[in-house]
Amino acid sequence: MSLSGKKALRYLVALFLIFSLNFAIPRSMPGDPLTNLLGEDVMLTDSYVLELRAKMGLDRSWPEQYLEYWRDILKLDLGYSFHLHRSVSDIIFERMKWTLLLAVPALILGAVLGALSGARAGWKSGSCIHKMETAFFLAIYCTPPYFLSLIVLYLLSFKAGLFPLKGFYSTGSAVDIAHHLFLPMTMMTLFSLSRNYMIMRGSVLQEKGSLYAAFARAKGLYDEEILFRHVFKNALLPIITLLALDFGFILSGALFIEIVFSMNGMGSLIYDALLSRDYPILQGSFLIITIMVISANLLADLLYSRLDPRVRWQ
Amino acid sequence: MSEINPGLDTDAIAMAIHEGEESKCKKDGEGRTALARFIKKTSWAAKASGLGLALFSSFLAMAALSSLLAPYDPWIRFEPYLWPGEEHLLGTNDLGQDILSELIYGSRVSLIVGFGAALMATIIGTTIGLFSGYFKGTVDEILMGLTDIFLMIPQIPLIIVLAAFLRPSFWMVALLMGSLWWTSTARVVRSKALQVSEMGYVRAKRALGFSSLHIMLSDVLPNICHVVMPKFLLSIASAMIAEASISFLGLGDPATKSWGMMINFAFSRGGFINGYWWWYLAPGLCITLFVMSVVLVGHFLEEKEISTLRSE
């Protein structure tokens, strides 16, 4: 199960290109590159600006700056946020924990529930209940996540007062955190569930017509047995690949949910950085997300070749 | 590939189709059951897509005829925060602008962004897929390598970073999305072009000495159109959701009123906290309904394609 050289080369080129893009963007955009690198509305004295310019190598040539950029990345130095007065990597690693707490359970739950209910819906695609279920999930699938979250937040937290309005915690006890997490996690699960549901449904619909399923039926197996012992495994492949890819987007995946529920994770970090034009944070987050996305793609490839014998023996 | 919005992603759908295509070699014998299933399913699917088509065309009419349909100019100010009533069917916003008129004029911007991005993505994707499917070999390797690389770019974060620096107009947003979103179209077109370019009539034309470009345009491309069309529709859907999301972040064009911008204004100017539901509910529903209509029509075309393939 070795990764082919071509594939590996593609991953390296992609990583290289995106990192280079990240280098080029602040330096080629309109305006002073120092402003573009530090963020706007940063108050600094003139002498400090000169010192920074020299320190960040902006007075040197592009190739030199480029080498310096890679050296910093290899040292895990993502720069310094002049808005938050801390190093970017510190802030990101601190915020990441909260996003993971929200997103990991939601993604896993969404994949499991989506695969199970989608499989049943595809298997019995004629039944009335499943048709209504499909229509419901299709409607969710077509709604911008932030819009539905806004409405749910308004109705359940603001009007009914059942859930807290914002944040991850107010007192910090486990019950309190769970209470805060419930609504955003439900919303995120719902969206990942509806996506997985639609895909699993289509996948089972395709597998259902295949010969091995007909054979299993001819042998006299029960419906449930055919679905969960034979069809399910084959139909699950796209979901597993997508789950692996989802983990790549786990840090930015909760962006809109976090903004709506005012939760201090990576998503609102990016949003706040956007509002205050805190470019180092934006770029640092972009780099971390890129690394995660590319490794998730790698993971999906490896998983796929291990799970699907047709790919394995090629 | 899903990122910020786990909602729509055509790549995921393409992936599902792609998997289906890889296992298509076991087609024989399967044809009859698939056909039977298709006939049984048709009534429901046809009804749903009929509804989709009706919705889709009414939104198109709304965008085309907005100056006739809208009761007021969307920039005229009346009394702010009016409840929906006789004068203003959907009420007014914080500046006293009529929400219904904003909604009708907003359909123009939202649809232009959706169509523009999808058109661009489809043109790039079809060209790349066509070339790599027709020429195969090295060209295929390079173009598909490029596609793989583009597939790995975290698109929404990249758009956010770029938009933060550029503060783009809605045209720019559409072009940006279009130039990132073509990957799944390219893959589908390639796999179809691979099949078509081995057909007898293409070989015959090649033997007669027609140029590759001529064959691609007049023989291969027309036989690929039916795969491109559903992909185009699904790209519109994902572009619309992405535009709404980017506008919600405040990265949209403040001088234009798209549905996403309307929700953004309602969110950032207190329409939400104060319970002015009419301000944000209508544009949100419009986005959902439009995306749903496009997805319904697109899915129907796609399933029709799969079933005709099987029953051949």
XYZ file of C-alpha atoms in Angstrom:
626
model
C 0.000 0.000 0.000
C 2.496 2.585 -1.057
C 1.571 5.994 -2.258
C 2.557 6.380 -5.871
C 5.349 8.812 -6.630
C 3.102 10.916 -8.829
C 0.553 11.437 -6.098
C 3.231 12.339 -3.569
C 4.681 14.842 -6.014
C 1.264 16.468 -6.402
C 0.947 16.892 -2.661
C 4.373 18.480 -2.422
C 3.678 20.835 -5.325
C 0.336 21.835 -3.831
C 1.906 22.536 -0.440
C 4.694 24.508 -2.053
C 2.359 26.539 -4.265
C -0.086 27.464 -1.542
C 2.682 28.466 0.850
C 4.245 30.583 -1.880
C 0.870 32.171 -2.544
C 0.700 33.047 1.116
C 4.099 34.703 0.794
C 3.121 36.605 -2.332
C -0.311 37.898 -1.314
C 0.659 40.535 1.297
C 3.676 41.640 -0.720
C 1.915 42.097 -4.031
C -1.340 43.647 -2.853
C -1.941 47.377 -3.138
C -0.573 49.378 -0.205
C 2.511 49.209 1.950
C 3.691 45.616 2.485
C 4.557 46.448 6.089
C 0.920 47.393 6.725
C -0.167 44.306 4.830
C 2.038 42.142 7.005
C 1.283 43.741 10.367
C -2.357 44.631 9.978
C -4.064 47.982 9.812
C -4.611 50.457 12.646
C -1.415 49.378 14.355
C 0.138 52.353 16.160
C 3.896 52.299 16.037
C 6.600 54.925 16.383
C 8.624 55.853 13.310
C 11.868 54.446 14.659
C 10.176 51.167 15.531
C 8.732 50.959 12.014
C 12.211 51.252 10.531
C 13.525 48.659 12.935
C 10.665 46.282 12.061
C 11.180 46.801 8.376
C 14.774 45.708 8.778
C 13.889 42.867 11.127
C 11.228 41.477 8.795
C 13.598 41.834 5.896
C 11.308 44.051 3.847
C 14.301 46.103 2.721
C 15.916 43.038 1.212
C 15.260 41.432 -2.154
C 12.333 39.106 -2.754
C 14.351 35.856 -3.051
C 16.038 36.578 0.280
C 12.690 37.326 1.912
C 11.317 34.125 0.436
C 14.063 32.002 1.984
C 13.564 33.756 5.289
C 9.820 33.019 5.060
C 10.418 29.299 4.676
C 12.946 29.308 7.514
C 10.331 30.869 9.808
C 7.713 28.333 8.814
C 10.034 25.426 9.517
C 10.634 26.944 12.953
C 6.840 27.122 13.407
C 7.118 30.880 13.709
C 3.986 32.352 12.161
C 4.649 35.942 13.106
C 3.331 38.293 15.761
C -0.101 39.828 16.064
C 0.178 43.506 16.910
C -3.531 43.625 17.656
C -3.532 40.873 20.265
C 0.094 41.389 21.359
C 0.990 37.726 21.222
C 2.639 35.398 18.773
C 0.261 34.038 16.160
C 1.050 30.383 16.772
C 0.273 30.738 20.512
C -3.115 32.277 19.794
C -4.001 29.705 17.152
C -3.070 26.735 19.307
C -5.077 28.120 22.206
C -8.195 28.740 20.105
C -7.879 25.454 18.249
C -8.752 23.403 21.352
C -12.194 24.956 21.587
C -12.963 24.521 17.933
C -11.926 20.883 18.138
C -14.168 20.382 21.162
C -17.079 21.667 19.105
C -16.294 20.203 15.709
C -14.898 16.701 16.320
C -17.996 15.256 18.026
C -20.257 17.047 15.541
C -18.463 15.632 12.513
C -18.344 12.091 13.863
C -21.961 12.190 14.965
C -23.002 13.657 11.620
C -21.149 10.945 9.710
C -22.553 8.058 11.780
C -26.138 9.300 11.832
C -26.011 10.438 8.199
C -24.650 7.093 7.005
C -27.211 5.057 8.955
C -30.284 7.101 8.051
C -29.102 7.721 4.481
C -28.599 3.981 3.981
C -32.137 3.232 5.139
C -33.549 6.005 2.962
C -31.725 4.726 -0.110
C -32.735 1.134 0.605
C -36.417 1.954 0.921
C -36.464 4.958 -1.385
C -40.121 4.375 -2.232
C -41.548 4.749 1.255
C -43.440 7.875 2.110
C -41.606 8.587 5.370
C -38.246 8.400 3.663
C -39.394 10.720 0.904
C -40.404 13.321 3.457
C -37.146 12.771 5.298
C -35.213 13.294 2.068
C -37.106 16.493 1.334
C -36.311 17.736 4.855
C -32.593 17.016 4.585
C -32.482 18.467 1.082
C -33.948 21.706 2.407
C -31.288 21.873 5.132
C -28.609 20.980 2.622
C -29.646 23.995 0.538
C -29.718 26.519 3.392
C -26.692 28.636 4.242
C -25.579 27.272 7.661
C -25.334 30.673 9.275
C -28.891 31.562 8.326
C -30.472 28.521 9.934
C -28.229 28.923 12.983
C -29.342 32.532 13.334
C -32.984 31.534 13.311
C -32.481 28.703 15.783
C -30.461 30.955 18.067
C -33.158 33.596 17.879
C -36.019 31.219 18.609
C -34.502 28.917 21.220
C -32.032 31.151 23.022
C -33.364 34.635 22.550
C -37.115 34.088 22.617
C -37.497 30.883 24.611
C -34.382 31.391 26.741
C -33.593 27.684 26.767
C -29.934 28.041 25.919
C -27.229 30.616 26.610
C -26.801 33.267 23.923
C -23.075 33.137 23.440
C -19.717 31.665 24.237
C -18.321 28.343 25.351
C -18.824 28.715 29.090
C -19.863 31.141 31.800
C -18.862 29.311 34.970
C -16.577 26.706 33.483
C -18.113 23.544 34.947
C -18.606 20.573 32.640
C -22.406 20.907 32.752
C -22.166 24.577 31.897
C -19.892 23.914 28.923
C -22.208 21.162 27.682
C -25.168 23.529 27.990
C -23.360 26.131 25.893
C -22.165 23.598 23.360
C -25.488 21.868 22.807
C -27.055 24.203 20.260
C -24.015 24.911 18.071
C -23.045 21.264 18.114
C -26.566 20.250 17.110
C -26.518 22.697 14.217
C -23.148 21.509 12.993
C -24.213 17.887 13.310
C -27.387 18.649 11.400
C -25.506 20.130 8.466
C -22.927 17.388 8.268
C -25.729 14.845 8.763
C -27.783 16.193 5.877
C -24.796 16.221 3.540
C -23.826 12.661 4.458
C -27.450 11.582 4.265
C -27.807 12.766 0.670
C -24.567 11.134 -0.402
C -25.181 7.857 1.413
C -28.673 7.694 -0.025
C -27.387 8.102 -3.571
C -24.621 5.621 -2.940
C -26.990 2.929 -1.599
C -29.372 3.579 -4.498
C -26.542 2.741 -6.859
C -25.349 -0.324 -4.970
C -28.870 -1.628 -4.574
C -29.124 -2.367 -8.270
C -25.881 -4.340 -8.378
C -25.633 -8.093 -8.861
C -24.263 -9.055 -5.448
C -27.272 -7.470 -3.775
C -29.600 -9.402 -6.060
C -27.669 -12.565 -5.238
C -27.941 -11.953 -1.515
C -31.662 -11.560 -1.963
C -31.843 -14.741 -4.044
C -30.077 -16.606 -1.234
C -33.029 -15.573 0.939
C -31.317 -13.153 3.285
C -33.431 -10.703 5.209
C -33.626 -7.158 3.922
C -31.806 -5.717 6.929
C -29.051 -8.300 6.557
C -28.467 -7.467 2.893
C -28.345 -3.768 3.663
C -26.078 -3.810 6.693
C -23.871 -6.809 5.950
C -23.354 -6.402 2.226
C -24.488 -3.133 0.715
C -23.594 -0.820 3.595
C -19.861 -1.516 3.498
C -19.576 -0.738 -0.192
C -21.809 2.287 -0.071
C -19.888 3.722 2.873
C -16.693 4.430 0.890
C -17.557 7.991 -0.214
C -18.614 8.899 3.329
C -15.316 7.728 4.776
C -13.390 9.715 2.191
C -15.493 12.784 2.915
C -15.058 12.382 6.671
C -11.301 12.319 6.196
C -11.534 15.461 4.062
C -13.817 17.101 6.627
C -11.105 16.745 9.226
C -8.936 18.863 6.986
C -11.475 21.647 7.178
C -12.195 21.120 10.832
C -10.672 24.439 11.915
C -12.508 26.586 9.404
C -15.543 24.321 9.124
C -17.157 25.775 12.203
C -16.461 29.356 11.087
C -20.052 30.466 10.581
C -21.494 28.513 13.494
C -18.858 30.050 15.762
C -19.611 33.550 14.523
C -23.344 33.195 15.024
C -23.018 31.692 18.493
C -20.130 34.066 19.400
C -17.803 31.259 20.394
C -14.118 31.967 20.826
C -12.689 29.326 18.528
C -10.656 29.469 15.345
C -13.670 30.646 13.348
C -14.269 33.778 15.349
C -10.517 34.319 15.533
C -10.521 34.515 11.738
C -13.636 36.686 11.744
C -12.231 39.142 14.289
C -8.946 39.254 12.411
C -10.926 40.044 9.292
C -12.842 42.879 10.962
C -9.755 44.465 12.493
C -7.624 43.657 9.419
C -5.187 41.684 11.556
C -3.327 40.155 8.625
C -0.765 38.031 10.520
C -3.572 36.082 12.170
C -5.406 35.637 8.867
C -2.309 34.370 7.131
C -1.236 32.137 9.992
C -4.682 30.551 10.113
C -4.648 30.097 6.370
C -1.314 28.266 6.592
C -2.476 25.976 9.384
C -5.689 25.219 7.494
C -3.697 24.466 4.346
C -1.473 22.013 6.175
C -4.505 20.293 7.650
C -6.329 20.134 4.317
C -3.386 18.651 2.491
C -2.732 16.053 5.175
C -6.424 15.185 5.177
C -6.271 14.620 1.429
C -3.281 12.364 1.960
C -5.158 10.499 4.675
C -8.205 10.115 2.428
C -6.044 8.690 -0.353
C -4.346 6.213 1.967
C -7.622 5.201 3.608
C -9.273 4.742 0.270
C -6.567 2.508 -1.091
C -6.700 0.422 2.067
C -10.488 0.114 2.145
C -11.275 -0.435 -1.518
C -9.687 -3.622 -2.846
C -10.250 -2.478 -6.427
C -7.891 0.423 -5.830
C -5.471 -1.667 -3.778
C -4.752 -4.198 -6.483
C -4.353 -1.770 -9.330
C -14.867 18.931 -0.711
C -16.668 20.628 2.028
C -15.189 23.408 3.972
C -16.847 26.247 5.724
C -20.287 25.505 4.618
C -20.986 21.860 4.975
C -24.017 22.623 2.866
C -23.512 22.274 -0.802
C -20.566 20.775 -2.422
C -20.605 19.634 -5.951
C -17.304 17.869 -5.474
C -18.935 15.482 -3.068
C -21.708 14.795 -5.502
C -19.177 14.443 -8.289
C -17.252 12.024 -6.125
C -20.349 9.935 -5.640
C -20.880 9.895 -9.388
C -17.229 9.276 -10.043
C -17.275 6.179 -7.886
C -20.284 5.006 -9.797
C -18.486 5.459 -13.070
C -15.476 3.480 -11.986
C -17.616 0.474 -11.297
C -19.582 0.856 -14.489
C -17.836 -2.036 -16.174
C -20.242 -4.414 -14.488
C -23.084 -2.830 -16.409
C -24.537 -5.852 -18.118
C -27.474 -7.529 -16.462
C -27.877 -4.579 -14.211
C -29.633 -2.548 -16.867
C -33.079 -3.932 -16.402
C -33.353 -3.436 -12.659
C -31.985 0.072 -12.943
C -34.487 0.878 -15.638
C -37.335 -0.556 -13.607
C -36.185 1.490 -10.640
C -36.030 4.577 -12.795
C -39.562 4.160 -14.086
C -40.836 3.540 -10.582
C -39.036 6.579 -9.310
C -39.854 8.896 -12.183
C -43.149 10.195 -10.938
C -41.709 11.536 -7.692
C -38.465 12.769 -9.193
C -40.324 14.363 -12.087
C -42.722 16.093 -9.746
C -39.869 17.425 -7.632
C -37.946 18.625 -10.654
C -41.075 20.184 -12.133
C -41.456 22.160 -8.932
C -37.777 23.033 -9.137
C -38.118 24.212 -12.706
C -41.132 26.373 -11.870
C -39.302 27.976 -8.949
C -36.170 28.432 -11.020
C -37.979 30.201 -13.844
C -39.915 32.444 -11.500
C -36.660 33.566 -9.889
C -35.231 34.227 -13.349
C -38.304 36.277 -14.224
C -37.943 38.148 -10.941
C -34.371 39.102 -11.804
C -35.163 40.009 -15.402
C -38.250 42.066 -14.644
C -37.202 43.536 -11.310
C -37.797 47.125 -12.399
C -41.399 46.246 -13.286
C -42.097 44.035 -10.285
C -40.562 46.072 -7.501
C -43.034 48.489 -5.901
C -40.332 51.061 -5.045
C -36.772 51.975 -5.806
C -34.724 49.968 -3.252
C -32.680 53.035 -2.300
C -35.648 55.349 -1.472
C -36.116 55.943 2.253
C -39.414 55.631 4.061
C -40.069 55.325 7.775
C -37.564 52.854 9.254
C -38.399 49.535 10.967
C -41.969 49.320 9.630
C -43.754 46.021 10.187
C -44.962 44.204 7.100
C -48.171 45.887 6.087
C -50.199 47.141 3.166
C -47.837 49.928 2.145
C -44.745 47.805 2.479
C -45.564 44.132 2.066
C -42.360 42.994 3.739
C -41.721 46.040 5.905
C -38.731 48.371 5.850
C -35.170 48.197 7.168
C -33.149 50.505 9.412
C -32.805 53.086 6.651
C -36.468 52.850 5.765
C -35.861 51.047 2.496
C -38.604 48.759 1.269
C -37.548 45.140 1.890
C -39.641 43.670 -0.923
C -38.026 45.963 -3.474
C -34.598 45.220 -2.064
C -35.373 41.530 -2.316
C -36.482 41.769 -5.946
C -33.527 43.894 -7.005
C -31.219 41.699 -4.900
C -32.158 38.699 -6.995
C -30.289 40.348 -9.865
C -27.003 40.602 -8.004
C -27.272 37.163 -6.418
C -28.149 35.488 -9.691
C -25.455 37.313 -11.630
C -22.828 36.226 -9.102
C -24.134 32.662 -9.137
C -24.350 32.432 -12.910
C -21.090 34.294 -13.497
C -19.096 32.066 -11.156
C -20.721 28.917 -12.492
C -20.187 29.962 -16.111
C -16.523 30.638 -15.492
C -16.061 27.384 -13.591
C -17.832 25.450 -16.334
C -15.798 27.001 -19.137
C -12.476 26.347 -17.403
C -13.510 22.883 -16.247
C -14.856 21.823 -19.636
C -11.782 23.057 -21.489
C -9.372 21.321 -19.139
C -11.422 18.134 -19.019
C -11.842 18.085 -22.800
C -8.141 18.517 -23.499
C -7.010 15.952 -20.960
C -9.642 13.417 -22.025
C -8.997 13.825 -25.725
C -5.216 13.995 -25.795
C -4.587 11.568 -22.908
C -0.947 10.789 -22.050
C 1.260 13.605 -20.868
C -1.330 16.327 -21.378
C -3.731 14.327 -19.225
C -1.108 13.815 -16.522
C -0.292 17.494 -16.324
C -3.867 18.781 -16.443
C -5.172 16.253 -13.921
C -2.191 17.005 -11.677
C -3.197 20.645 -11.853
C -6.775 19.694 -11.004
C -5.613 17.689 -7.984
C -3.592 20.650 -6.790
C -6.503 23.053 -7.157
C -8.672 20.583 -5.300
C -6.359 20.915 -2.316
C -6.529 24.700 -2.063
C -8.724 25.642 0.902
C -11.050 27.741 -1.216
C -13.168 29.711 1.231
C -10.198 30.611 3.469
C -8.269 31.716 0.382
C -11.188 33.863 -0.786
C -11.417 35.364 2.702
C -7.715 36.248 2.759
C -7.830 37.701 -0.747
C -11.052 39.588 -0.110
C -9.600 41.041 3.090
C -6.792 42.616 1.102
C -8.706 43.558 -2.020
C -12.181 44.528 -0.791
C -13.572 43.308 -4.060
C -16.615 44.184 -6.099
C -19.163 41.446 -6.590
C -17.736 40.786 -10.049
C -14.376 40.001 -8.505
C -15.949 37.621 -6.012
C -17.704 35.796 -8.831
C -14.537 35.530 -10.895
C -12.502 34.379 -7.898
C -14.982 31.643 -7.115
C -15.213 30.616 -10.744
C -11.469 30.283 -11.057
C -11.298 27.992 -8.011
C -14.420 25.899 -8.506
C -13.853 24.154 -11.810
C -12.172 21.000 -10.528
C -15.151 18.678 -10.274
C -16.450 19.712 -13.704
C -13.025 19.010 -15.177
C -13.002 15.504 -13.708
C -16.452 14.596 -14.936
C -15.837 16.038 -18.407
C -12.522 14.223 -18.648
C -13.983 10.823 -17.890
C -16.729 11.408 -20.456
C -14.287 12.740 -23.058
C -12.133 9.636 -22.580
C -15.138 7.512 -23.580
C -16.343 9.682 -26.437
C -12.958 10.095 -28.089
C -12.749 6.307 -28.542
C -16.042 6.175 -30.424
C -16.125 5.169 -34.063
C -17.172 8.516 -35.454
C -14.344 10.313 -33.703
C -11.812 7.779 -34.953
C -13.228 8.068 -38.444
C -12.861 11.836 -38.389
C -9.336 11.503 -37.117
C -8.543 9.108 -39.955
C -9.982 11.604 -42.425
C -7.416 14.093 -41.215
C -9.517 16.683 -39.432
C -7.625 18.786 -36.914
C -7.854 17.850 -33.243
C -9.400 21.180 -32.361
C -12.121 20.738 -34.960
C -12.937 17.215 -33.753
C -13.026 18.333 -30.147
C -15.387 21.209 -30.845
C -17.719 19.647 -33.359
C -17.806 15.982 -32.276
C -16.620 15.490 -28.705
C -18.033 18.622 -27.096
C -21.667 18.203 -28.278
C -21.658 14.697 -26.835
C -20.473 15.958 -23.471
C -22.954 18.788 -23.058
C -25.470 16.643 -21.212
C -22.934 15.955 -18.425
C -21.852 19.571 -18.276
C -25.354 20.966 -17.831
C -26.152 19.419 -14.413
C -22.670 20.322 -13.189
C -23.300 23.896 -14.296
C -26.540 24.035 -12.339
C -24.953 22.562 -9.219
C -22.106 25.073 -9.502
C -24.672 27.885 -9.516
C -26.064 26.488 -6.280
C -22.734 26.307 -4.519
C -21.675 29.714 -5.814
C -24.886 31.250 -4.452
C -24.328 29.759 -1.004
C -20.694 30.847 -1.045
C -21.625 34.376 -2.109
C -24.184 34.579 0.663
C -21.578 33.338 3.146
C -18.898 35.758 1.995
C -21.365 38.640 2.097
C -22.360 37.585 5.591
C -18.740 38.005 6.673
C -18.962 41.581 5.443
C -16.629 40.926 2.526
C -19.233 41.616 -0.098
C -19.629 44.721 -2.131
C -21.364 47.284 0.115
C -22.634 49.230 -2.873
C -24.733 46.349 -4.153
C -27.610 44.653 -2.430
C -27.479 40.922 -2.774
C -29.521 38.591 -0.582
C -26.408 37.744 1.405
C -25.673 41.433 1.970
C -29.241 41.991 3.199
C -28.772 39.303 5.862
C -25.396 40.774 6.730
C -26.933 44.224 7.212
C -29.717 42.792 9.335
C -27.175 40.922 11.468
C -24.671 43.741 11.869
C -27.186 46.581 12.322
C -29.247 45.009 15.059
C -32.175 43.626 13.095
C -31.570 40.305 14.741
C -31.219 41.450 18.356
C -34.331 43.618 18.114
C -36.452 40.916 16.574
C -37.101 42.501 13.177
C -37.591 39.090 11.643
C -38.972 40.351 8.310
C -35.631 41.970 7.589
C -33.567 38.775 7.327
C -36.128 35.991 6.950
C -37.174 36.769 3.365
C -33.685 36.972 1.802
C -32.650 33.802 3.643
C -35.675 31.923 2.379
C -35.027 33.196 -1.133
C -31.491 31.820 -1.052
C -32.700 28.456 0.205
C -35.523 28.226 -2.327
C -33.409 29.259 -5.259
C -30.581 26.870 -4.362
C -33.116 24.100 -3.866
C -34.734 24.723 -7.242
C -31.359 24.574 -8.967
C -30.349 21.420 -7.101
C -33.644 19.704 -7.931
C -33.355 20.409 -11.636
C -29.652 19.532 -11.647
C -30.141 16.273 -9.773
C -32.944 15.270 -12.052
C -30.793 15.814 -15.147
C -27.962 13.898 -13.516
C -30.064 10.917 -12.532
C -31.591 10.849 -15.981
C -28.093 10.745 -17.394
C -27.066 7.838 -15.135
C -30.177 5.839 -15.937
C -29.988 6.336 -19.690
C -26.360 5.248 -19.518
C -27.398 2.081 -17.783
C -30.352 1.215 -19.921
C -28.392 1.644 -23.141
